């Protein structure tokens, strides 16, 4: 029986693809999501989200090939799925609620990448995950608003910059102006309505997003409070509705 080289080549190619995928999956399970492979964590700078479940770390590229020249230092967001499950169990919530929450995170992470506005945090590396954690990389941040206001839960060590920190009236006014400008963009350009703004929930990039009959892609809008070199980020969770009549 003659050997069909084309069939053999195709079979070898399929086998190689399966092996490559298996190796990538194994490496990811061992080393963590891709952002944790590509970036070296430096210090935890803050926490964010419901229950301040997200940990924020300053980080730098682990190798030259992944270096983001625009940002020598970036912010890596990490969500520990095991810790989330434990918190969910303590709160008496169902596994279905946890799964739905994680689905929202996955969906909104993709939308955030596509939204462009000065009030939107810049995503350097998109969300990636394995069975233990979720992670993504953004422009460098200072802390969440909740942290700046004194809520430092889920911080192993409070950074000295946050200890006793108080925002001046000028900073608050400037922050409100930034929020107003971003909300104007959110409503009039993206055709979105925000669900809530709060120091604890707002810094979360995603959360409780519900899509209705949208005319544009549903997206997340963020606002920044800028104080010279320091950036406090407020992220507005949004719902998508038809345009206002």
Short mmCIF file of C-alpha atoms in Angstrom, two decimals:
data_model
loop_
_atom_site.label_atom_id
_atom_site.label_comp_id
_atom_site.label_asym_id
_atom_site.label_seq_id
_atom_site.Cartn_x
_atom_site.Cartn_y
_atom_site.Cartn_z
CA UNK A 1 0.00 0.00 0.00
CA UNK A 2 1.50 3.29 -1.07
CA UNK A 3 2.04 6.01 1.48
CA UNK A 4 -0.13 9.08 0.99
CA UNK A 5 2.27 11.87 1.93
CA UNK A 6 -0.44 14.53 1.90
CA UNK A 7 -2.57 12.59 4.37
CA UNK A 8 0.47 11.90 6.54
CA UNK A 9 1.48 15.57 6.53
CA UNK A 10 -2.02 16.67 7.51
CA UNK A 11 -2.14 14.11 10.31
CA UNK A 12 1.24 15.25 11.63
CA UNK A 13 0.13 18.89 11.48
CA UNK A 14 -3.03 18.12 13.46
CA UNK A 15 -1.03 16.15 16.02
CA UNK A 16 1.47 18.99 16.37
CA UNK A 17 -1.35 21.48 16.91
CA UNK A 18 -2.89 19.30 19.62
CA UNK A 19 0.48 18.90 21.34
CA UNK A 20 1.15 22.65 21.16
CA UNK A 21 -2.24 23.45 22.67
CA UNK A 22 -1.72 20.87 25.41
CA UNK A 23 1.70 22.31 26.24
CA UNK A 24 0.32 25.87 26.32
CA UNK A 25 -2.51 24.80 28.61
CA UNK A 26 -0.10 22.97 30.92
CA UNK A 27 2.26 25.94 31.07
CA UNK A 28 -0.64 28.29 31.80
CA UNK A 29 -1.93 26.09 34.62
CA UNK A 30 1.54 26.02 36.17
CA UNK A 31 2.61 29.63 35.63
CA UNK A 32 -0.75 31.41 35.67
CA UNK A 33 -2.55 33.66 33.16
CA UNK A 34 -0.45 35.23 30.41
CA UNK A 35 -0.03 38.63 32.13
CA UNK A 36 1.69 36.82 35.00
CA UNK A 37 4.06 35.18 32.53
CA UNK A 38 4.86 38.36 30.61
CA UNK A 39 5.17 40.77 33.55
CA UNK A 40 7.16 40.75 36.77
CA UNK A 41 5.09 41.89 39.74
CA UNK A 42 6.76 44.55 41.90
CA UNK A 43 4.52 45.78 44.72
CA UNK A 44 0.82 45.62 45.48
CA UNK A 45 -0.42 49.17 45.12
CA UNK A 46 -4.12 48.74 45.81
CA UNK A 47 -7.30 46.70 45.67
CA UNK A 48 -10.57 47.26 43.85
CA UNK A 49 -14.01 45.93 43.05
CA UNK A 50 -16.85 44.49 45.13
CA UNK A 51 -15.32 43.48 48.42
CA UNK A 52 -12.06 44.86 47.00
CA UNK A 53 -11.52 41.41 45.48
CA UNK A 54 -9.15 42.59 42.73
CA UNK A 55 -5.51 43.09 43.71
CA UNK A 56 -3.60 45.79 41.83
CA UNK A 57 0.16 45.43 41.34
CA UNK A 58 2.78 47.64 39.79
CA UNK A 59 4.78 45.55 37.33
CA UNK A 60 7.37 45.65 34.58
CA UNK A 61 7.84 43.54 31.47
CA UNK A 62 9.60 40.27 32.23
CA UNK A 63 11.40 40.28 28.88
CA UNK A 64 12.19 42.77 26.16
CA UNK A 65 9.89 41.15 23.61
CA UNK A 66 6.81 41.98 25.68
CA UNK A 67 7.95 45.39 26.89
CA UNK A 68 5.35 48.12 26.47
CA UNK A 69 7.57 51.10 25.60
CA UNK A 70 4.73 53.52 26.30
CA UNK A 71 4.56 52.32 29.90
CA UNK A 72 7.83 51.13 31.49
CA UNK A 73 5.72 50.36 34.56
CA UNK A 74 2.18 49.00 34.24
CA UNK A 75 -0.63 47.89 36.54
CA UNK A 76 -1.54 44.19 36.69
CA UNK A 77 -5.03 43.35 37.93
CA UNK A 78 -5.40 39.90 39.54
CA UNK A 79 -8.57 38.19 40.71
CA UNK A 80 -8.10 35.03 42.79
CA UNK A 81 -10.91 32.65 41.83
CA UNK A 82 -10.38 30.48 44.91
CA UNK A 83 -10.69 33.48 47.20
CA UNK A 84 -13.78 34.59 45.28
CA UNK A 85 -15.37 31.15 45.72
CA UNK A 86 -14.64 31.20 49.45
CA UNK A 87 -16.15 34.68 49.79
CA UNK A 88 -19.19 33.58 47.81
CA UNK A 89 -19.69 30.57 50.08
CA UNK A 90 -19.39 32.71 53.21
CA UNK A 91 -22.00 35.07 51.82
CA UNK A 92 -24.37 32.18 51.13
CA UNK A 93 -24.51 32.80 47.38
CA UNK A 94 -24.90 30.08 44.77
CA UNK A 95 -22.20 28.79 42.43
CA UNK A 96 -24.40 29.97 39.57
CA UNK A 97 -24.12 33.55 40.85
CA UNK A 98 -20.33 33.25 40.91
CA UNK A 99 -20.25 31.83 37.38
CA UNK A 100 -22.51 34.62 36.13
CA UNK A 101 -20.24 37.22 37.71
CA UNK A 102 -17.17 35.72 36.02
CA UNK A 103 -19.00 35.65 32.69
CA UNK A 104 -19.68 39.37 33.07
CA UNK A 105 -15.99 39.99 33.69
CA UNK A 106 -14.99 38.06 30.58
CA UNK A 107 -17.50 39.86 28.36
CA UNK A 108 -16.79 43.34 29.67
CA UNK A 109 -13.03 42.89 29.45
CA UNK A 110 -13.29 42.55 25.70
CA UNK A 111 -15.51 45.60 25.41
CA UNK A 112 -13.19 47.76 27.48
CA UNK A 113 -10.35 47.13 25.04
CA UNK A 114 -12.40 48.65 22.21
CA UNK A 115 -13.52 51.84 23.95
CA UNK A 116 -11.28 54.85 23.30
CA UNK A 117 -11.61 58.00 25.38
CA UNK A 118 -9.26 60.05 27.61
CA UNK A 119 -11.42 59.01 30.56
CA UNK A 120 -11.01 55.30 29.86
CA UNK A 121 -8.18 53.29 31.35
CA UNK A 122 -5.85 52.01 28.65
CA UNK A 123 -5.65 48.21 28.47
CA UNK A 124 -2.10 47.06 27.70
CA UNK A 125 -2.82 43.33 27.72
CA UNK A 126 -6.30 41.82 27.58
CA UNK A 127 -7.84 39.63 30.24
CA UNK A 128 -6.54 36.07 30.46
CA UNK A 129 -7.35 33.33 32.93
CA UNK A 130 -6.81 29.79 34.11
CA UNK A 131 -8.73 27.75 36.66
CA UNK A 132 -7.15 29.66 39.55
CA UNK A 133 -7.07 33.32 38.54
CA UNK A 134 -7.92 36.09 36.11
CA UNK A 135 -5.45 38.81 35.18
CA UNK A 136 -5.10 41.77 32.86
CA UNK A 137 -2.67 44.65 32.35
CA UNK A 138 -3.49 48.36 32.17
CA UNK A 139 -1.69 51.66 32.18
CA UNK A 140 0.02 52.48 35.51
CA UNK A 141 -2.40 53.45 38.28
CA UNK A 142 -2.00 54.93 41.72
CA UNK A 143 -4.78 53.16 43.62
CA UNK A 144 -8.53 52.70 43.67
CA UNK A 145 -10.70 55.48 45.01
CA UNK A 146 -11.76 53.26 47.91
CA UNK A 147 -8.12 52.85 48.91
CA UNK A 148 -7.54 56.58 48.68
CA UNK A 149 -10.49 57.12 51.01
CA UNK A 150 -9.04 54.76 53.60
CA UNK A 151 -10.57 51.37 52.74
CA UNK A 152 -7.50 49.15 52.35
CA UNK A 153 -9.06 45.68 52.59
CA UNK A 154 -7.24 42.97 50.60
CA UNK A 155 -3.99 44.89 50.81
CA UNK A 156 -1.22 42.82 52.39
CA UNK A 157 0.73 45.98 53.20
CA UNK A 158 -0.62 49.50 52.93
CA UNK A 159 1.66 51.60 50.67
CA UNK A 160 3.09 54.63 52.42
CA UNK A 161 1.50 56.86 49.77
CA UNK A 162 -1.94 55.79 50.99
CA UNK A 163 -1.34 56.19 54.70
CA UNK A 164 -3.21 59.23 55.92
CA UNK A 165 -3.94 60.35 52.38
CA UNK A 166 -6.56 63.07 51.98
CA UNK A 167 -7.87 64.66 48.81
CA UNK A 168 -8.11 68.41 48.72
CA UNK A 169 -11.21 70.30 47.67
CA UNK A 170 -9.47 71.19 44.41
CA UNK A 171 -8.78 67.51 43.69
CA UNK A 172 -12.39 66.61 44.40
CA UNK A 173 -13.66 69.38 42.10
CA UNK A 174 -11.30 68.30 39.33
CA UNK A 175 -12.42 64.71 39.77
CA UNK A 176 -16.08 65.69 39.46
CA UNK A 177 -15.27 67.60 36.28
CA UNK A 178 -13.56 64.52 34.84
CA UNK A 179 -16.61 62.44 35.73
CA UNK A 180 -18.97 64.92 34.08
CA UNK A 181 -16.93 64.96 30.87
CA UNK A 182 -16.75 61.18 30.74
CA UNK A 183 -20.47 60.82 31.42
CA UNK A 184 -21.14 63.20 28.55
CA UNK A 185 -19.14 60.94 26.25
CA UNK A 186 -20.78 57.85 27.71
CA UNK A 187 -24.31 59.10 27.11
CA UNK A 188 -23.96 61.07 23.88
CA UNK A 189 -21.31 59.10 21.99
CA UNK A 190 -21.37 55.53 23.31
CA UNK A 191 -25.15 55.62 23.96
CA UNK A 192 -24.70 54.07 27.39
CA UNK A 193 -26.07 54.73 30.86
CA UNK A 194 -23.95 54.04 33.93
CA UNK A 195 -25.38 51.86 36.69
CA UNK A 196 -23.48 53.16 39.70
CA UNK A 197 -20.48 55.07 40.93
CA UNK A 198 -18.98 54.25 44.32
CA UNK A 199 -15.44 54.16 45.74
CA UNK A 200 -15.51 50.39 46.28
CA UNK A 201 -17.43 49.12 43.26
CA UNK A 202 -16.36 51.77 40.77
CA UNK A 203 -12.70 50.77 40.42
CA UNK A 204 -13.75 47.34 39.22
CA UNK A 205 -13.36 47.18 35.46
CA UNK A 206 -16.41 45.01 35.13
CA UNK A 207 -19.46 44.13 37.09
CA UNK A 208 -23.16 43.55 36.86
CA UNK A 209 -23.40 44.70 33.26
CA UNK A 210 -26.74 43.88 31.69
CA UNK A 211 -27.21 44.20 27.96
CA UNK A 212 -30.56 45.38 26.64
CA UNK A 213 -31.54 45.93 22.99
CA UNK A 214 -28.43 47.92 22.16
CA UNK A 215 -27.75 49.89 19.02
CA UNK A 216 -24.00 50.04 19.67
CA UNK A 217 -21.67 47.63 21.41
CA UNK A 218 -22.12 47.73 25.15
CA UNK A 219 -18.97 49.10 26.72
CA UNK A 220 -17.46 50.14 30.00
CA UNK A 221 -16.71 53.80 30.60
CA UNK A 222 -14.13 55.01 33.07
CA UNK A 223 -13.24 58.33 34.58
CA UNK A 224 -9.99 59.49 36.04
CA UNK A 225 -9.14 61.86 38.82
CA UNK A 226 -5.79 63.38 37.96
CA UNK A 227 -3.55 64.97 40.56
CA UNK A 228 -0.24 65.85 38.94
CA UNK A 229 1.55 62.48 38.61
CA UNK A 230 -1.03 60.48 40.59
CA UNK A 231 -3.95 58.79 38.91
CA UNK A 232 -6.95 57.57 40.86
CA UNK A 233 -9.31 55.69 38.63
CA UNK A 234 -13.08 55.60 38.90
CA UNK A 235 -14.68 53.08 36.59
CA UNK A 236 -18.35 53.42 35.79
CA UNK A 237 -20.26 50.22 35.21
CA UNK A 238 -22.79 50.77 32.47
CA UNK A 239 -25.92 49.33 30.91
CA UNK A 240 -26.83 49.66 27.26
CA UNK A 241 -30.15 51.19 26.31
CA UNK A 242 -31.76 52.67 23.22
CA UNK A 243 -30.85 56.34 22.64
CA UNK A 244 -32.77 58.86 24.62
CA UNK A 245 -35.78 60.16 22.68
#
